[in-house]
Amino acid sequence: MNKKTDKSSPVETRYYFVDEAGDGNLFNRHGRLRLGEEGCSRYFILGILDVPNPEQLSLDLNSLRTQLLSDPYFKKVPSMQERTRKTALAFHAKDDVPEVRREVFTYLSKQEFRFFAAVRDKNAVADYAIQRRERDGKYRYQPNELYDYMVRALFQNLLHKDDGYEIHFSKRGAQNRTAALRTALEIAREKFTRRWGIR
């Protein structure tokens, strides 16, 4: 499938895929802290997957899905039915049965990916937000602050080596965040340049 290469050597275009676990919500609509309540995660994780050849990955995963869909073993599995619009359309760990997850994991474990992640304890973020609000009465914490901060932190050392970058962010909410995320990436690149003098 993929040729073995030095994963960190410069390439023409590097493909990054970004997704999160948890969310940036800290407070309810009345301004009360939600941490510890059901449905409010304690940690926020932002991950980046560096995929050398996304086209081939897509072809291979589609082929694997087609193979699994035609397997009689999975014939009566609800998520494998087209009408459910789940595994029949795309793999997703929360929808897939364990046998399907195993097949996908086996395939993915043989790929030449790089993965980067940052984890924030939302208790520390809440402490910061509360202290800042005490200093500045107009300040209101917004969940996107945490996401944008983590984008800047994670990408700070990842945008200087290659000729081009194609970065895909998972969709979050209904707002179009393209401009804000582009700004976060530009800030990350500027910080690297200031620190190391390398563009």
mmCIF file of the C-alpha atoms, coordinates in Angstrom:
data_MODEL
# 
_entry.id   MODEL 
# 
loop_
_atom_site.group_PDB 
_atom_site.id 
_atom_site.type_symbol 
_atom_site.label_atom_id 
_atom_site.label_alt_id 
_atom_site.label_comp_id 
_atom_site.label_asym_id 
_atom_site.label_entity_id 
_atom_site.label_seq_id 
_atom_site.pdbx_PDB_ins_code 
_atom_site.Cartn_x 
_atom_site.Cartn_y 
_atom_site.Cartn_z 
_atom_site.occupancy 
_atom_site.B_iso_or_equiv 
_atom_site.pdbx_formal_charge 
_atom_site.auth_seq_id 
_atom_site.auth_comp_id 
_atom_site.auth_asym_id 
_atom_site.auth_atom_id 
_atom_site.pdbx_PDB_model_num 
ATOM 1   C CA . MET A 1 1   ? 0.000   0.000   0.000  1.00 0.00 ? 1   MET A CA 1 
ATOM 2   C CA . ASN A 1 2   ? 2.140   2.924   1.255  1.00 0.00 ? 2   ASN A CA 1 
ATOM 3   C CA . LYS A 1 3   ? 5.839   3.104   0.565  1.00 0.00 ? 3   LYS A CA 1 
ATOM 4   C CA . LYS A 1 4   ? 7.947   3.475   3.692  1.00 0.00 ? 4   LYS A CA 1 
ATOM 5   C CA . THR A 1 5   ? 9.303   7.018   3.887  1.00 0.00 ? 5   THR A CA 1 
ATOM 6   C CA . ASP A 1 6   ? 10.827  9.246   6.509  1.00 0.00 ? 6   ASP A CA 1 
ATOM 7   C CA . LYS A 1 7   ? 7.577   10.600  7.954  1.00 0.00 ? 7   LYS A CA 1 
ATOM 8   C CA . SER A 1 8   ? 9.173   13.858  9.071  1.00 0.00 ? 8   SER A CA 1 
ATOM 9   C CA . SER A 1 9   ? 11.061  14.673  5.843  1.00 0.00 ? 9   SER A CA 1 
ATOM 10  C CA . PRO A 1 10  ? 9.703   17.611  3.792  1.00 0.00 ? 10  PRO A CA 1 
ATOM 11  C CA . VAL A 1 11  ? 6.964   16.874  1.284  1.00 0.00 ? 11  VAL A CA 1 
ATOM 12  C CA . GLU A 1 12  ? 5.206   18.911  -1.379 1.00 0.00 ? 12  GLU A CA 1 
ATOM 13  C CA . THR A 1 13  ? 1.893   18.938  0.496  1.00 0.00 ? 13  THR A CA 1 
ATOM 14  C CA . ARG A 1 14  ? 1.273   17.703  4.016  1.00 0.00 ? 14  ARG A CA 1 
ATOM 15  C CA . TYR A 1 15  ? -2.278  16.649  4.898  1.00 0.00 ? 15  TYR A CA 1 
ATOM 16  C CA . TYR A 1 16  ? -3.483  17.210  8.438  1.00 0.00 ? 16  TYR A CA 1 
ATOM 17  C CA . PHE A 1 17  ? -6.855  16.094  9.811  1.00 0.00 ? 17  PHE A CA 1 
ATOM 18  C CA . VAL A 1 18  ? -7.995  17.683  13.082 1.00 0.00 ? 18  VAL A CA 1 
ATOM 19  C CA . ASP A 1 19  ? -10.641 16.401  15.495 1.00 0.00 ? 19  ASP A CA 1 
ATOM 20  C CA . GLU A 1 20  ? -11.460 16.808  19.156 1.00 0.00 ? 20  GLU A CA 1 
ATOM 21  C CA . ALA A 1 21  ? -12.690 14.737  22.059 1.00 0.00 ? 21  ALA A CA 1 
ATOM 22  C CA . GLY A 1 22  ? -14.764 16.500  24.668 1.00 0.00 ? 22  GLY A CA 1 
ATOM 23  C CA . ASP A 1 23  ? -15.873 20.080  24.225 1.00 0.00 ? 23  ASP A CA 1 
ATOM 24  C CA . GLY A 1 24  ? -14.905 23.533  25.405 1.00 0.00 ? 24  GLY A CA 1 
ATOM 25  C CA . ASN A 1 25  ? -18.087 24.181  27.398 1.00 0.00 ? 25  ASN A CA 1 
ATOM 26  C CA . LEU A 1 26  ? -17.442 25.199  30.999 1.00 0.00 ? 26  LEU A CA 1 
ATOM 27  C CA . PHE A 1 27  ? -20.453 27.246  32.070 1.00 0.00 ? 27  PHE A CA 1 
ATOM 28  C CA . ASN A 1 28  ? -24.209 26.966  31.636 1.00 0.00 ? 28  ASN A CA 1 
ATOM 29  C CA . ARG A 1 29  ? -26.255 29.829  30.189 1.00 0.00 ? 29  ARG A CA 1 
ATOM 30  C CA . HIS A 1 30  ? -26.562 31.348  33.685 1.00 0.00 ? 30  HIS A CA 1 
ATOM 31  C CA . GLY A 1 31  ? -22.783 31.487  34.073 1.00 0.00 ? 31  GLY A CA 1 
ATOM 32  C CA . ARG A 1 32  ? -22.576 28.590  36.541 1.00 0.00 ? 32  ARG A CA 1 
ATOM 33  C CA . LEU A 1 33  ? -19.737 26.108  36.244 1.00 0.00 ? 33  LEU A CA 1 
ATOM 34  C CA . ARG A 1 34  ? -20.851 22.843  34.597 1.00 0.00 ? 34  ARG A CA 1 
ATOM 35  C CA . LEU A 1 35  ? -17.766 20.733  35.357 1.00 0.00 ? 35  LEU A CA 1 
ATOM 36  C CA . GLY A 1 36  ? -18.724 17.542  37.146 1.00 0.00 ? 36  GLY A CA 1 
ATOM 37  C CA . GLU A 1 37  ? -22.223 17.524  35.655 1.00 0.00 ? 37  GLU A CA 1 
ATOM 38  C CA . GLU A 1 38  ? -23.319 14.708  33.383 1.00 0.00 ? 38  GLU A CA 1 
ATOM 39  C CA . GLY A 1 39  ? -22.494 15.489  29.766 1.00 0.00 ? 39  GLY A CA 1 
ATOM 40  C CA . CYS A 1 40  ? -19.672 17.882  30.601 1.00 0.00 ? 40  CYS A CA 1 
ATOM 41  C CA . SER A 1 41  ? -16.268 16.332  29.992 1.00 0.00 ? 41  SER A CA 1 
ATOM 42  C CA . ARG A 1 42  ? -13.399 17.056  32.374 1.00 0.00 ? 42  ARG A CA 1 
ATOM 43  C CA . TYR A 1 43  ? -10.786 17.087  29.622 1.00 0.00 ? 43  TYR A CA 1 
ATOM 44  C CA . PHE A 1 44  ? -10.600 18.603  26.187 1.00 0.00 ? 44  PHE A CA 1 
ATOM 45  C CA . ILE A 1 45  ? -8.365  16.830  23.668 1.00 0.00 ? 45  ILE A CA 1 
ATOM 46  C CA . LEU A 1 46  ? -7.409  18.112  20.246 1.00 0.00 ? 46  LEU A CA 1 
ATOM 47  C CA . GLY A 1 47  ? -5.678  15.697  17.898 1.00 0.00 ? 47  GLY A CA 1 
ATOM 48  C CA . ILE A 1 48  ? -3.979  16.002  14.526 1.00 0.00 ? 48  ILE A CA 1 
ATOM 49  C CA . LEU A 1 49  ? -3.481  13.080  12.181 1.00 0.00 ? 49  LEU A CA 1 
ATOM 50  C CA . ASP A 1 50  ? -0.792  13.549  9.513  1.00 0.00 ? 50  ASP A CA 1 
ATOM 51  C CA . VAL A 1 51  ? -1.884  11.406  6.552  1.00 0.00 ? 51  VAL A CA 1 
ATOM 52  C CA . PRO A 1 52  ? 0.713   11.051  3.758  1.00 0.00 ? 52  PRO A CA 1 
ATOM 53  C CA . ASN A 1 53  ? -1.725  9.922   1.056  1.00 0.00 ? 53  ASN A CA 1 
ATOM 54  C CA . PRO A 1 54  ? -5.376  10.667  1.872  1.00 0.00 ? 54  PRO A CA 1 
ATOM 55  C CA . GLU A 1 55  ? -6.619  9.637   -1.588 1.00 0.00 ? 55  GLU A CA 1 
ATOM 56  C CA . GLN A 1 56  ? -5.171  6.143   -1.226 1.00 0.00 ? 56  GLN A CA 1 
ATOM 57  C CA . LEU A 1 57  ? -6.444  5.919   2.344  1.00 0.00 ? 57  LEU A CA 1 
ATOM 58  C CA . SER A 1 58  ? -9.954  6.786   1.151  1.00 0.00 ? 58  SER A CA 1 
ATOM 59  C CA . LEU A 1 59  ? -9.797  4.218   -1.664 1.00 0.00 ? 59  LEU A CA 1 
ATOM 60  C CA . ASP A 1 60  ? -8.548  1.511   0.696  1.00 0.00 ? 60  ASP A CA 1 
ATOM 61  C CA . LEU A 1 61  ? -11.188 2.228   3.350  1.00 0.00 ? 61  LEU A CA 1 
ATOM 62  C CA . ASN A 1 62  ? -13.968 2.282   0.744  1.00 0.00 ? 62  ASN A CA 1 
ATOM 63  C CA . SER A 1 63  ? -12.707 -1.042  -0.565 1.00 0.00 ? 63  SER A CA 1 
ATOM 64  C CA . LEU A 1 64  ? -12.633 -2.487  2.959  1.00 0.00 ? 64  LEU A CA 1 
ATOM 65  C CA . ARG A 1 65  ? -16.164 -1.231  3.630  1.00 0.00 ? 65  ARG A CA 1 
ATOM 66  C CA . THR A 1 66  ? -17.420 -2.766  0.357  1.00 0.00 ? 66  THR A CA 1 
ATOM 67  C CA . GLN A 1 67  ? -15.768 -6.054  1.292  1.00 0.00 ? 67  GLN A CA 1 
ATOM 68  C CA . LEU A 1 68  ? -17.355 -6.037  4.763  1.00 0.00 ? 68  LEU A CA 1 
ATOM 69  C CA . LEU A 1 69  ? -20.784 -5.073  3.406  1.00 0.00 ? 69  LEU A CA 1 
ATOM 70  C CA . SER A 1 70  ? -20.710 -8.078  1.079  1.00 0.00 ? 70  SER A CA 1 
ATOM 71  C CA . ASP A 1 71  ? -19.700 -10.448 3.895  1.00 0.00 ? 71  ASP A CA 1 
ATOM 72  C CA . PRO A 1 72  ? -22.708 -12.637 4.883  1.00 0.00 ? 72  PRO A CA 1 
ATOM 73  C CA . TYR A 1 73  ? -21.560 -12.439 8.519  1.00 0.00 ? 73  TYR A CA 1 
ATOM 74  C CA . PHE A 1 74  ? -22.636 -8.760  8.630  1.00 0.00 ? 74  PHE A CA 1 
ATOM 75  C CA . LYS A 1 75  ? -25.825 -9.117  6.588  1.00 0.00 ? 75  LYS A CA 1 
ATOM 76  C CA . LYS A 1 76  ? -28.224 -8.542  9.520  1.00 0.00 ? 76  LYS A CA 1 
ATOM 77  C CA . VAL A 1 77  ? -26.151 -5.985  11.435 1.00 0.00 ? 77  VAL A CA 1 
ATOM 78  C CA . PRO A 1 78  ? -28.280 -2.788  11.621 1.00 0.00 ? 78  PRO A CA 1 
ATOM 79  C CA . SER A 1 79  ? -25.390 -0.333  11.143 1.00 0.00 ? 79  SER A CA 1 
ATOM 80  C CA . MET A 1 80  ? -24.427 -2.174  7.943  1.00 0.00 ? 80  MET A CA 1 
ATOM 81  C CA . GLN A 1 81  ? -27.830 -1.451  6.362  1.00 0.00 ? 81  GLN A CA 1 
ATOM 82  C CA . GLU A 1 82  ? -27.900 1.457   3.916  1.00 0.00 ? 82  GLU A CA 1 
ATOM 83  C CA . ARG A 1 83  ? -31.132 2.838   5.392  1.00 0.00 ? 83  ARG A CA 1 
ATOM 84  C CA . THR A 1 84  ? -29.400 3.516   8.749  1.00 0.00 ? 84  THR A CA 1 
ATOM 85  C CA . ARG A 1 85  ? -26.813 5.748   7.012  1.00 0.00 ? 85  ARG A CA 1 
ATOM 86  C CA . LYS A 1 86  ? -24.027 4.517   9.295  1.00 0.00 ? 86  LYS A CA 1 
ATOM 87  C CA . THR A 1 87  ? -21.311 1.948   8.477  1.00 0.00 ? 87  THR A CA 1 
ATOM 88  C CA . ALA A 1 88  ? -22.880 1.375   5.052  1.00 0.00 ? 88  ALA A CA 1 
ATOM 89  C CA . LEU A 1 89  ? -21.836 4.958   4.201  1.00 0.00 ? 89  LEU A CA 1 
ATOM 90  C CA . ALA A 1 90  ? -18.727 5.506   6.324  1.00 0.00 ? 90  ALA A CA 1 
ATOM 91  C CA . PHE A 1 91  ? -16.842 3.963   9.221  1.00 0.00 ? 91  PHE A CA 1 
ATOM 92  C CA . HIS A 1 92  ? -17.305 5.534   12.642 1.00 0.00 ? 92  HIS A CA 1 
ATOM 93  C CA . ALA A 1 93  ? -16.176 3.884   15.867 1.00 0.00 ? 93  ALA A CA 1 
ATOM 94  C CA . LYS A 1 94  ? -19.348 4.805   17.775 1.00 0.00 ? 94  LYS A CA 1 
ATOM 95  C CA . ASP A 1 95  ? -21.565 3.160   15.127 1.00 0.00 ? 95  ASP A CA 1 
ATOM 96  C CA . ASP A 1 96  ? -19.471 0.175   14.064 1.00 0.00 ? 96  ASP A CA 1 
ATOM 97  C CA . VAL A 1 97  ? -19.747 -3.262  15.643 1.00 0.00 ? 97  VAL A CA 1 
ATOM 98  C CA . PRO A 1 98  ? -16.543 -4.562  17.314 1.00 0.00 ? 98  PRO A CA 1 
ATOM 99  C CA . GLU A 1 99  ? -15.708 -6.880  14.402 1.00 0.00 ? 99  GLU A CA 1 
ATOM 100 C CA . VAL A 1 100 ? -15.791 -3.947  11.972 1.00 0.00 ? 100 VAL A CA 1 
ATOM 101 C CA . ARG A 1 101 ? -13.734 -1.751  14.315 1.00 0.00 ? 101 ARG A CA 1 
ATOM 102 C CA . ARG A 1 102 ? -11.154 -4.539  14.518 1.00 0.00 ? 102 ARG A CA 1 
ATOM 103 C CA . GLU A 1 103 ? -10.858 -4.743  10.716 1.00 0.00 ? 103 GLU A CA 1 
ATOM 104 C CA . VAL A 1 104 ? -10.486 -0.970  10.415 1.00 0.00 ? 104 VAL A CA 1 
ATOM 105 C CA . PHE A 1 105 ? -7.956  -0.865  13.255 1.00 0.00 ? 105 PHE A CA 1 
ATOM 106 C CA . THR A 1 106 ? -5.927  -3.679  11.659 1.00 0.00 ? 106 THR A CA 1 
ATOM 107 C CA . TYR A 1 107 ? -5.773  -1.717  8.406  1.00 0.00 ? 107 TYR A CA 1 
ATOM 108 C CA . LEU A 1 108 ? -4.974  1.624   10.095 1.00 0.00 ? 108 LEU A CA 1 
ATOM 109 C CA . SER A 1 109 ? -2.253  0.105   12.296 1.00 0.00 ? 109 SER A CA 1 
ATOM 110 C CA . LYS A 1 110 ? -0.249  -0.717  9.156  1.00 0.00 ? 110 LYS A CA 1 
ATOM 111 C CA . GLN A 1 111 ? -0.285  2.861   7.844  1.00 0.00 ? 111 GLN A CA 1 
ATOM 112 C CA . GLU A 1 112 ? 2.459   5.466   8.076  1.00 0.00 ? 112 GLU A CA 1 
ATOM 113 C CA . PHE A 1 113 ? 0.580   8.103   10.077 1.00 0.00 ? 113 PHE A CA 1 
ATOM 114 C CA . ARG A 1 114 ? 1.895   10.613  12.559 1.00 0.00 ? 114 ARG A CA 1 
ATOM 115 C CA . PHE A 1 115 ? -0.371  11.714  15.398 1.00 0.00 ? 115 PHE A CA 1 
ATOM 116 C CA . PHE A 1 116 ? -0.127  14.754  17.658 1.00 0.00 ? 116 PHE A CA 1 
ATOM 117 C CA . ALA A 1 117 ? -2.456  15.649  20.514 1.00 0.00 ? 117 ALA A CA 1 
ATOM 118 C CA . ALA A 1 118 ? -2.849  18.149  23.305 1.00 0.00 ? 118 ALA A CA 1 
ATOM 119 C CA . VAL A 1 119 ? -4.944  17.620  26.421 1.00 0.00 ? 119 VAL A CA 1 
ATOM 120 C CA . ARG A 1 120 ? -6.296  20.348  28.690 1.00 0.00 ? 120 ARG A CA 1 
ATOM 121 C CA . ASP A 1 121 ? -7.859  19.805  32.085 1.00 0.00 ? 121 ASP A CA 1 
ATOM 122 C CA . LYS A 1 122 ? -10.966 21.963  31.979 1.00 0.00 ? 122 LYS A CA 1 
ATOM 123 C CA . ASN A 1 123 ? -10.635 22.672  35.715 1.00 0.00 ? 123 ASN A CA 1 
ATOM 124 C CA . ALA A 1 124 ? -7.499  24.699  34.919 1.00 0.00 ? 124 ALA A CA 1 
ATOM 125 C CA . VAL A 1 125 ? -9.275  26.425  32.028 1.00 0.00 ? 125 VAL A CA 1 
ATOM 126 C CA . ALA A 1 126 ? -12.206 27.280  34.323 1.00 0.00 ? 126 ALA A CA 1 
ATOM 127 C CA . ASP A 1 127 ? -9.811  28.716  36.942 1.00 0.00 ? 127 ASP A CA 1 
ATOM 128 C CA . TYR A 1 128 ? -8.264  30.916  34.242 1.00 0.00 ? 128 TYR A CA 1 
ATOM 129 C CA . ALA A 1 129 ? -11.688 32.052  32.953 1.00 0.00 ? 129 ALA A CA 1 
ATOM 130 C CA . ILE A 1 130 ? -12.926 32.896  36.463 1.00 0.00 ? 130 ILE A CA 1 
ATOM 131 C CA . GLN A 1 131 ? -9.753  34.846  37.343 1.00 0.00 ? 131 GLN A CA 1 
ATOM 132 C CA . ARG A 1 132 ? -9.871  36.731  34.058 1.00 0.00 ? 132 ARG A CA 1 
ATOM 133 C CA . ARG A 1 133 ? -13.537 37.601  34.628 1.00 0.00 ? 133 ARG A CA 1 
ATOM 134 C CA . GLU A 1 134 ? -12.648 38.944  38.090 1.00 0.00 ? 134 GLU A CA 1 
ATOM 135 C CA . ARG A 1 135 ? -10.013 41.220  36.506 1.00 0.00 ? 135 ARG A CA 1 
ATOM 136 C CA . ASP A 1 136 ? -12.196 42.219  33.552 1.00 0.00 ? 136 ASP A CA 1 
ATOM 137 C CA . GLY A 1 137 ? -15.941 42.350  34.252 1.00 0.00 ? 137 GLY A CA 1 
ATOM 138 C CA . LYS A 1 138 ? -16.743 42.443  30.515 1.00 0.00 ? 138 LYS A CA 1 
ATOM 139 C CA . TYR A 1 139 ? -14.939 39.181  29.783 1.00 0.00 ? 139 TYR A CA 1 
ATOM 140 C CA . ARG A 1 140 ? -17.144 36.204  28.945 1.00 0.00 ? 140 ARG A CA 1 
ATOM 141 C CA . TYR A 1 141 ? -15.533 32.841  28.285 1.00 0.00 ? 141 TYR A CA 1 
ATOM 142 C CA . GLN A 1 142 ? -16.396 31.326  24.905 1.00 0.00 ? 142 GLN A CA 1 
ATOM 143 C CA . PRO A 1 143 ? -15.793 27.602  24.170 1.00 0.00 ? 143 PRO A CA 1 
ATOM 144 C CA . ASN A 1 144 ? -14.073 28.506  20.887 1.00 0.00 ? 144 ASN A CA 1 
ATOM 145 C CA . GLU A 1 145 ? -11.298 30.215  22.886 1.00 0.00 ? 145 GLU A CA 1 
ATOM 146 C CA . LEU A 1 146 ? -10.076 26.851  24.139 1.00 0.00 ? 146 LEU A CA 1 
ATOM 147 C CA . TYR A 1 147 ? -10.290 25.252  20.697 1.00 0.00 ? 147 TYR A CA 1 
ATOM 148 C CA . ASP A 1 148 ? -8.406  28.132  19.025 1.00 0.00 ? 148 ASP A CA 1 
ATOM 149 C CA . TYR A 1 149 ? -5.746  28.153  21.748 1.00 0.00 ? 149 TYR A CA 1 
ATOM 150 C CA . MET A 1 150 ? -5.175  24.423  21.291 1.00 0.00 ? 150 MET A CA 1 
ATOM 151 C CA . VAL A 1 151 ? -4.960  24.835  17.498 1.00 0.00 ? 151 VAL A CA 1 
ATOM 152 C CA . ARG A 1 152 ? -2.254  27.490  17.964 1.00 0.00 ? 152 ARG A CA 1 
ATOM 153 C CA . ALA A 1 153 ? -0.360  25.341  20.472 1.00 0.00 ? 153 ALA A CA 1 
ATOM 154 C CA . LEU A 1 154 ? -0.520  22.126  18.435 1.00 0.00 ? 154 LEU A CA 1 
ATOM 155 C CA . PHE A 1 155 ? 0.348   23.645  15.072 1.00 0.00 ? 155 PHE A CA 1 
ATOM 156 C CA . GLN A 1 156 ? 3.123   25.915  16.345 1.00 0.00 ? 156 GLN A CA 1 
ATOM 157 C CA . ASN A 1 157 ? 5.869   23.494  15.222 1.00 0.00 ? 157 ASN A CA 1 
ATOM 158 C CA . LEU A 1 158 ? 4.072   21.854  12.292 1.00 0.00 ? 158 LEU A CA 1 
ATOM 159 C CA . LEU A 1 159 ? 3.778   24.573  9.647  1.00 0.00 ? 159 LEU A CA 1 
ATOM 160 C CA . HIS A 1 160 ? 7.333   25.438  8.623  1.00 0.00 ? 160 HIS A CA 1 
ATOM 161 C CA . LYS A 1 161 ? 8.884   22.425  6.870  1.00 0.00 ? 161 LYS A CA 1 
ATOM 162 C CA . ASP A 1 162 ? 6.800   21.585  3.832  1.00 0.00 ? 162 ASP A CA 1 
ATOM 163 C CA . ASP A 1 163 ? 5.872   23.391  0.627  1.00 0.00 ? 163 ASP A CA 1 
ATOM 164 C CA . GLY A 1 164 ? 2.144   23.328  1.345  1.00 0.00 ? 164 GLY A CA 1 
ATOM 165 C CA . TYR A 1 165 ? -0.446  22.229  3.850  1.00 0.00 ? 165 TYR A CA 1 
ATOM 166 C CA . GLU A 1 166 ? -3.997  21.011  3.491  1.00 0.00 ? 166 GLU A CA 1 
ATOM 167 C CA . ILE A 1 167 ? -5.697  21.107  6.870  1.00 0.00 ? 167 ILE A CA 1 
ATOM 168 C CA . HIS A 1 168 ? -9.123  19.578  7.457  1.00 0.00 ? 168 HIS A CA 1 
ATOM 169 C CA . PHE A 1 169 ? -10.999 20.448  10.631 1.00 0.00 ? 169 PHE A CA 1 
ATOM 170 C CA . SER A 1 170 ? -13.966 18.369  11.761 1.00 0.00 ? 170 SER A CA 1 
ATOM 171 C CA . LYS A 1 171 ? -17.143 20.443  11.668 1.00 0.00 ? 171 LYS A CA 1 
ATOM 172 C CA . ARG A 1 172 ? -18.030 21.912  15.036 1.00 0.00 ? 172 ARG A CA 1 
ATOM 173 C CA . GLY A 1 173 ? -21.469 23.405  15.553 1.00 0.00 ? 173 GLY A CA 1 
ATOM 174 C CA . ALA A 1 174 ? -23.357 25.533  13.051 1.00 0.00 ? 174 ALA A CA 1 
ATOM 175 C CA . GLN A 1 175 ? -20.956 28.497  12.877 1.00 0.00 ? 175 GLN A CA 1 
ATOM 176 C CA . ASN A 1 176 ? -18.501 28.908  10.036 1.00 0.00 ? 176 ASN A CA 1 
ATOM 177 C CA . ARG A 1 177 ? -15.154 29.033  11.826 1.00 0.00 ? 177 ARG A CA 1 
ATOM 178 C CA . THR A 1 178 ? -12.883 29.114  8.774  1.00 0.00 ? 178 THR A CA 1 
ATOM 179 C CA . ALA A 1 179 ? -11.597 32.672  9.320  1.00 0.00 ? 179 ALA A CA 1 
ATOM 180 C CA . ALA A 1 180 ? -10.970 32.123  13.053 1.00 0.00 ? 180 ALA A CA 1 
ATOM 181 C CA . LEU A 1 181 ? -9.125  28.853  12.432 1.00 0.00 ? 181 LEU A CA 1 
ATOM 182 C CA . ARG A 1 182 ? -7.053  30.430  9.657  1.00 0.00 ? 182 ARG A CA 1 
ATOM 183 C CA . THR A 1 183 ? -6.093  33.208  12.089 1.00 0.00 ? 183 THR A CA 1 
ATOM 184 C CA . ALA A 1 184 ? -5.142  30.639  14.751 1.00 0.00 ? 184 ALA A CA 1 
ATOM 185 C CA . LEU A 1 185 ? -2.896  28.868  12.211 1.00 0.00 ? 185 LEU A CA 1 
ATOM 186 C CA . GLU A 1 186 ? -1.271  32.157  11.156 1.00 0.00 ? 186 GLU A CA 1 
ATOM 187 C CA . ILE A 1 187 ? -0.560  33.014  14.803 1.00 0.00 ? 187 ILE A CA 1 
ATOM 188 C CA . ALA A 1 188 ? 0.987   29.561  15.321 1.00 0.00 ? 188 ALA A CA 1 
ATOM 189 C CA . ARG A 1 189 ? 3.262   30.067  12.313 1.00 0.00 ? 189 ARG A CA 1 
ATOM 190 C CA . GLU A 1 190 ? 4.237   33.592  13.453 1.00 0.00 ? 190 GLU A CA 1 
ATOM 191 C CA . LYS A 1 191 ? 5.121   32.310  16.947 1.00 0.00 ? 191 LYS A CA 1 
ATOM 192 C CA . PHE A 1 192 ? 7.405   29.687  15.428 1.00 0.00 ? 192 PHE A CA 1 
ATOM 193 C CA . THR A 1 193 ? 9.069   32.303  13.203 1.00 0.00 ? 193 THR A CA 1 
ATOM 194 C CA . ARG A 1 194 ? 9.630   34.678  16.132 1.00 0.00 ? 194 ARG A CA 1 
ATOM 195 C CA . ARG A 1 195 ? 11.038  31.909  18.300 1.00 0.00 ? 195 ARG A CA 1 
ATOM 196 C CA . TRP A 1 196 ? 13.356  30.255  15.778 1.00 0.00 ? 196 TRP A CA 1 
ATOM 197 C CA . GLY A 1 197 ? 13.803  32.817  13.003 1.00 0.00 ? 197 GLY A CA 1 
ATOM 198 C CA . ILE A 1 198 ? 12.723  30.201  10.440 1.00 0.00 ? 198 ILE A CA 1 
ATOM 199 C CA . ARG A 1 199 ? 9.862   30.728  8.007  1.00 0.00 ? 199 ARG A CA 1 
# 
